[in-house]
């Protein structure tokens, strides 16, 4: 199991983190069912990156789950090294910031990259498991 002390520190202020957490906590059963469906589809069809614009981004925007314009590359690269074990250590704050980061940017490590390698799907699945 990973030591929480190994998670890189997010050095910026996530502008809308409190709002995203509040929105997450307000999701109803229908919202969580949709989140789980999106996570499953994202996991099964990782090479269909058009799904990001068609379903994933609208869901995130409609439900207020973005934390701002965050792009925490150090956090994503840390997660990429041992995703299966490290994702279990993420709390709601870090999960929302990393998910926002995984959907930001369009460089060689932008949204398409994190989607294709499965990080986005695993963050979505983990987010749905954080339901209180």
mmCIF file of C-alpha atoms in Angstrom:
data_model
loop_
_atom_site.group_PDB
_atom_site.id
_atom_site.type_symbol
_atom_site.label_atom_id
_atom_site.label_comp_id
_atom_site.label_asym_id
_atom_site.label_seq_id
_atom_site.Cartn_x
_atom_site.Cartn_y
_atom_site.Cartn_z
ATOM 1 C CA UNK A 1 0.000 0.000 0.000
ATOM 2 C CA UNK A 2 1.219 3.470 -0.850
ATOM 3 C CA UNK A 3 2.168 5.936 1.853
ATOM 4 C CA UNK A 4 0.051 9.096 1.613
ATOM 5 C CA UNK A 5 3.210 11.117 2.229
ATOM 6 C CA UNK A 6 4.363 10.111 -1.257
ATOM 7 C CA UNK A 7 1.530 11.952 -3.001
ATOM 8 C CA UNK A 8 3.017 15.087 -4.549
ATOM 9 C CA UNK A 9 1.695 18.311 -3.113
ATOM 10 C CA UNK A 10 -0.545 20.374 -5.317
ATOM 11 C CA UNK A 11 1.122 23.767 -5.145
ATOM 12 C CA UNK A 12 -1.659 25.872 -6.653
ATOM 13 C CA UNK A 13 -5.054 26.783 -5.290
ATOM 14 C CA UNK A 14 -7.859 24.830 -6.891
ATOM 15 C CA UNK A 15 -10.182 27.761 -7.575
ATOM 16 C CA UNK A 16 -13.429 25.794 -7.532
ATOM 17 C CA UNK A 17 -12.529 22.809 -5.367
ATOM 18 C CA UNK A 18 -15.096 23.553 -2.653
ATOM 19 C CA UNK A 19 -17.828 24.011 -5.266
ATOM 20 C CA UNK A 20 -16.835 20.761 -7.010
ATOM 21 C CA UNK A 21 -16.887 18.862 -3.705
ATOM 22 C CA UNK A 22 -20.272 20.322 -2.854
ATOM 23 C CA UNK A 23 -21.604 19.393 -6.306
ATOM 24 C CA UNK A 24 -20.249 15.866 -5.938
ATOM 25 C CA UNK A 25 -21.933 15.492 -2.554
ATOM 26 C CA UNK A 26 -25.224 16.675 -4.083
ATOM 27 C CA UNK A 27 -25.241 14.063 -6.858
ATOM 28 C CA UNK A 28 -28.331 11.907 -6.599
ATOM 29 C CA UNK A 29 -28.674 8.229 -7.497
ATOM 30 C CA UNK A 30 -29.326 9.118 -11.136
ATOM 31 C CA UNK A 31 -26.162 11.250 -11.218
ATOM 32 C CA UNK A 32 -24.046 8.478 -9.706
ATOM 33 C CA UNK A 33 -25.518 5.947 -12.120
ATOM 34 C CA UNK A 34 -24.521 8.199 -15.016
ATOM 35 C CA UNK A 35 -21.034 8.678 -13.530
ATOM 36 C CA UNK A 36 -20.610 4.910 -13.257
ATOM 37 C CA UNK A 37 -21.860 4.410 -16.831
ATOM 38 C CA UNK A 38 -19.420 7.026 -18.149
ATOM 39 C CA UNK A 39 -16.558 5.444 -16.174
ATOM 40 C CA UNK A 40 -17.387 2.008 -17.574
ATOM 41 C CA UNK A 41 -17.631 3.242 -21.161
ATOM 42 C CA UNK A 42 -14.417 5.231 -20.781
ATOM 43 C CA UNK A 43 -12.664 2.106 -19.525
ATOM 44 C CA UNK A 44 -13.957 -0.156 -22.294
ATOM 45 C CA UNK A 45 -13.456 2.230 -25.219
ATOM 46 C CA UNK A 46 -10.255 4.078 -24.360
ATOM 47 C CA UNK A 47 -9.357 4.732 -27.987
ATOM 48 C CA UNK A 48 -12.587 6.567 -28.777
ATOM 49 C CA UNK A 49 -11.411 9.931 -27.514
ATOM 50 C CA UNK A 50 -14.390 11.667 -29.133
ATOM 51 C CA UNK A 51 -16.327 10.447 -26.075
ATOM 52 C CA UNK A 52 -14.498 13.109 -24.054
ATOM 53 C CA UNK A 53 -16.312 15.907 -25.892
ATOM 54 C CA UNK A 54 -19.570 14.019 -26.453
ATOM 55 C CA UNK A 55 -20.326 12.755 -22.949
ATOM 56 C CA UNK A 56 -17.555 13.205 -20.412
ATOM 57 C CA UNK A 57 -17.013 16.971 -20.541
ATOM 58 C CA UNK A 58 -20.752 17.764 -20.629
ATOM 59 C CA UNK A 59 -21.307 15.534 -17.585
ATOM 60 C CA UNK A 60 -18.472 17.204 -15.690
ATOM 61 C CA UNK A 61 -19.662 20.720 -16.598
ATOM 62 C CA UNK A 62 -23.360 20.014 -16.011
ATOM 63 C CA UNK A 63 -22.601 18.635 -12.559
ATOM 64 C CA UNK A 64 -20.037 21.258 -11.533
ATOM 65 C CA UNK A 65 -17.244 18.747 -10.950
ATOM 66 C CA UNK A 66 -14.348 20.751 -12.373
ATOM 67 C CA UNK A 67 -11.982 22.377 -9.908
ATOM 68 C CA UNK A 68 -10.925 25.206 -12.211
ATOM 69 C CA UNK A 69 -8.215 25.327 -14.827
ATOM 70 C CA UNK A 70 -5.949 22.968 -12.913
ATOM 71 C CA UNK A 71 -3.263 20.971 -14.665
ATOM 72 C CA UNK A 72 -1.342 18.988 -12.067
ATOM 73 C CA UNK A 73 1.145 17.171 -14.291
ATOM 74 C CA UNK A 74 3.312 16.011 -11.348
ATOM 75 C CA UNK A 75 0.266 14.381 -9.754
ATOM 76 C CA UNK A 76 -0.783 12.658 -12.969
ATOM 77 C CA UNK A 77 2.731 11.381 -13.628
ATOM 78 C CA UNK A 78 2.956 10.124 -10.033
ATOM 79 C CA UNK A 79 -0.366 8.304 -10.494
ATOM 80 C CA UNK A 80 0.734 6.878 -13.839
ATOM 81 C CA UNK A 81 3.712 5.104 -12.239
ATOM 82 C CA UNK A 82 1.523 2.722 -10.190
ATOM 83 C CA UNK A 83 -2.078 3.598 -10.929
ATOM 84 C CA UNK A 84 -3.685 0.486 -9.463
ATOM 85 C CA UNK A 85 -2.204 0.994 -6.002
ATOM 86 C CA UNK A 86 -1.873 4.758 -5.884
ATOM 87 C CA UNK A 87 -5.421 5.578 -6.886
ATOM 88 C CA UNK A 88 -6.678 3.868 -3.722
ATOM 89 C CA UNK A 89 -4.870 6.493 -1.655
ATOM 90 C CA UNK A 90 -6.599 9.485 -3.233
ATOM 91 C CA UNK A 91 -9.134 11.464 -1.256
ATOM 92 C CA UNK A 92 -11.973 13.435 -2.847
ATOM 93 C CA UNK A 93 -9.908 16.630 -3.171
ATOM 94 C CA UNK A 94 -7.033 14.981 -5.016
ATOM 95 C CA UNK A 95 -9.354 12.869 -7.152
ATOM 96 C CA UNK A 96 -11.288 15.918 -8.356
ATOM 97 C CA UNK A 97 -8.115 17.920 -9.018
ATOM 98 C CA UNK A 98 -6.491 15.025 -10.885
ATOM 99 C CA UNK A 99 -9.628 14.357 -12.910
ATOM 100 C CA UNK A 100 -9.801 18.035 -13.862
ATOM 101 C CA UNK A 101 -6.108 17.853 -14.767
ATOM 102 C CA UNK A 102 -6.573 14.693 -16.834
ATOM 103 C CA UNK A 103 -9.177 16.527 -18.911
ATOM 104 C CA UNK A 104 -7.102 19.686 -19.354
ATOM 105 C CA UNK A 105 -4.485 20.549 -21.887
ATOM 106 C CA UNK A 106 -4.010 19.309 -25.400
ATOM 107 C CA UNK A 107 -0.278 18.790 -25.579
ATOM 108 C CA UNK A 108 1.440 15.397 -25.666
ATOM 109 C CA UNK A 109 0.201 14.744 -22.107
ATOM 110 C CA UNK A 110 -3.202 16.317 -22.457
ATOM 111 C CA UNK A 111 -6.728 14.963 -22.232
ATOM 112 C CA UNK A 112 -6.379 12.441 -25.074
ATOM 113 C CA UNK A 113 -3.234 10.939 -23.550
ATOM 114 C CA UNK A 114 -4.688 10.403 -20.059
ATOM 115 C CA UNK A 115 -7.905 9.067 -21.590
ATOM 116 C CA UNK A 116 -6.159 6.559 -23.877
ATOM 117 C CA UNK A 117 -3.905 5.119 -21.180
ATOM 118 C CA UNK A 118 -6.853 4.634 -18.821
ATOM 119 C CA UNK A 119 -6.053 7.181 -16.118
ATOM 120 C CA UNK A 120 -9.269 9.128 -16.770
ATOM 121 C CA UNK A 121 -11.417 5.997 -16.522
ATOM 122 C CA UNK A 122 -9.768 4.928 -13.279
ATOM 123 C CA UNK A 123 -10.198 8.385 -11.774
ATOM 124 C CA UNK A 124 -13.892 8.339 -12.734
ATOM 125 C CA UNK A 125 -14.342 4.885 -11.232
ATOM 126 C CA UNK A 126 -12.543 5.955 -8.062
ATOM 127 C CA UNK A 127 -14.673 9.095 -7.871
ATOM 128 C CA UNK A 128 -17.835 7.004 -7.996
ATOM 129 C CA UNK A 129 -16.451 4.818 -5.191
ATOM 130 C CA UNK A 130 -15.930 7.859 -2.964
ATOM 131 C CA UNK A 131 -19.656 8.293 -2.596
ATOM 132 C CA UNK A 132 -20.340 8.903 1.062
#
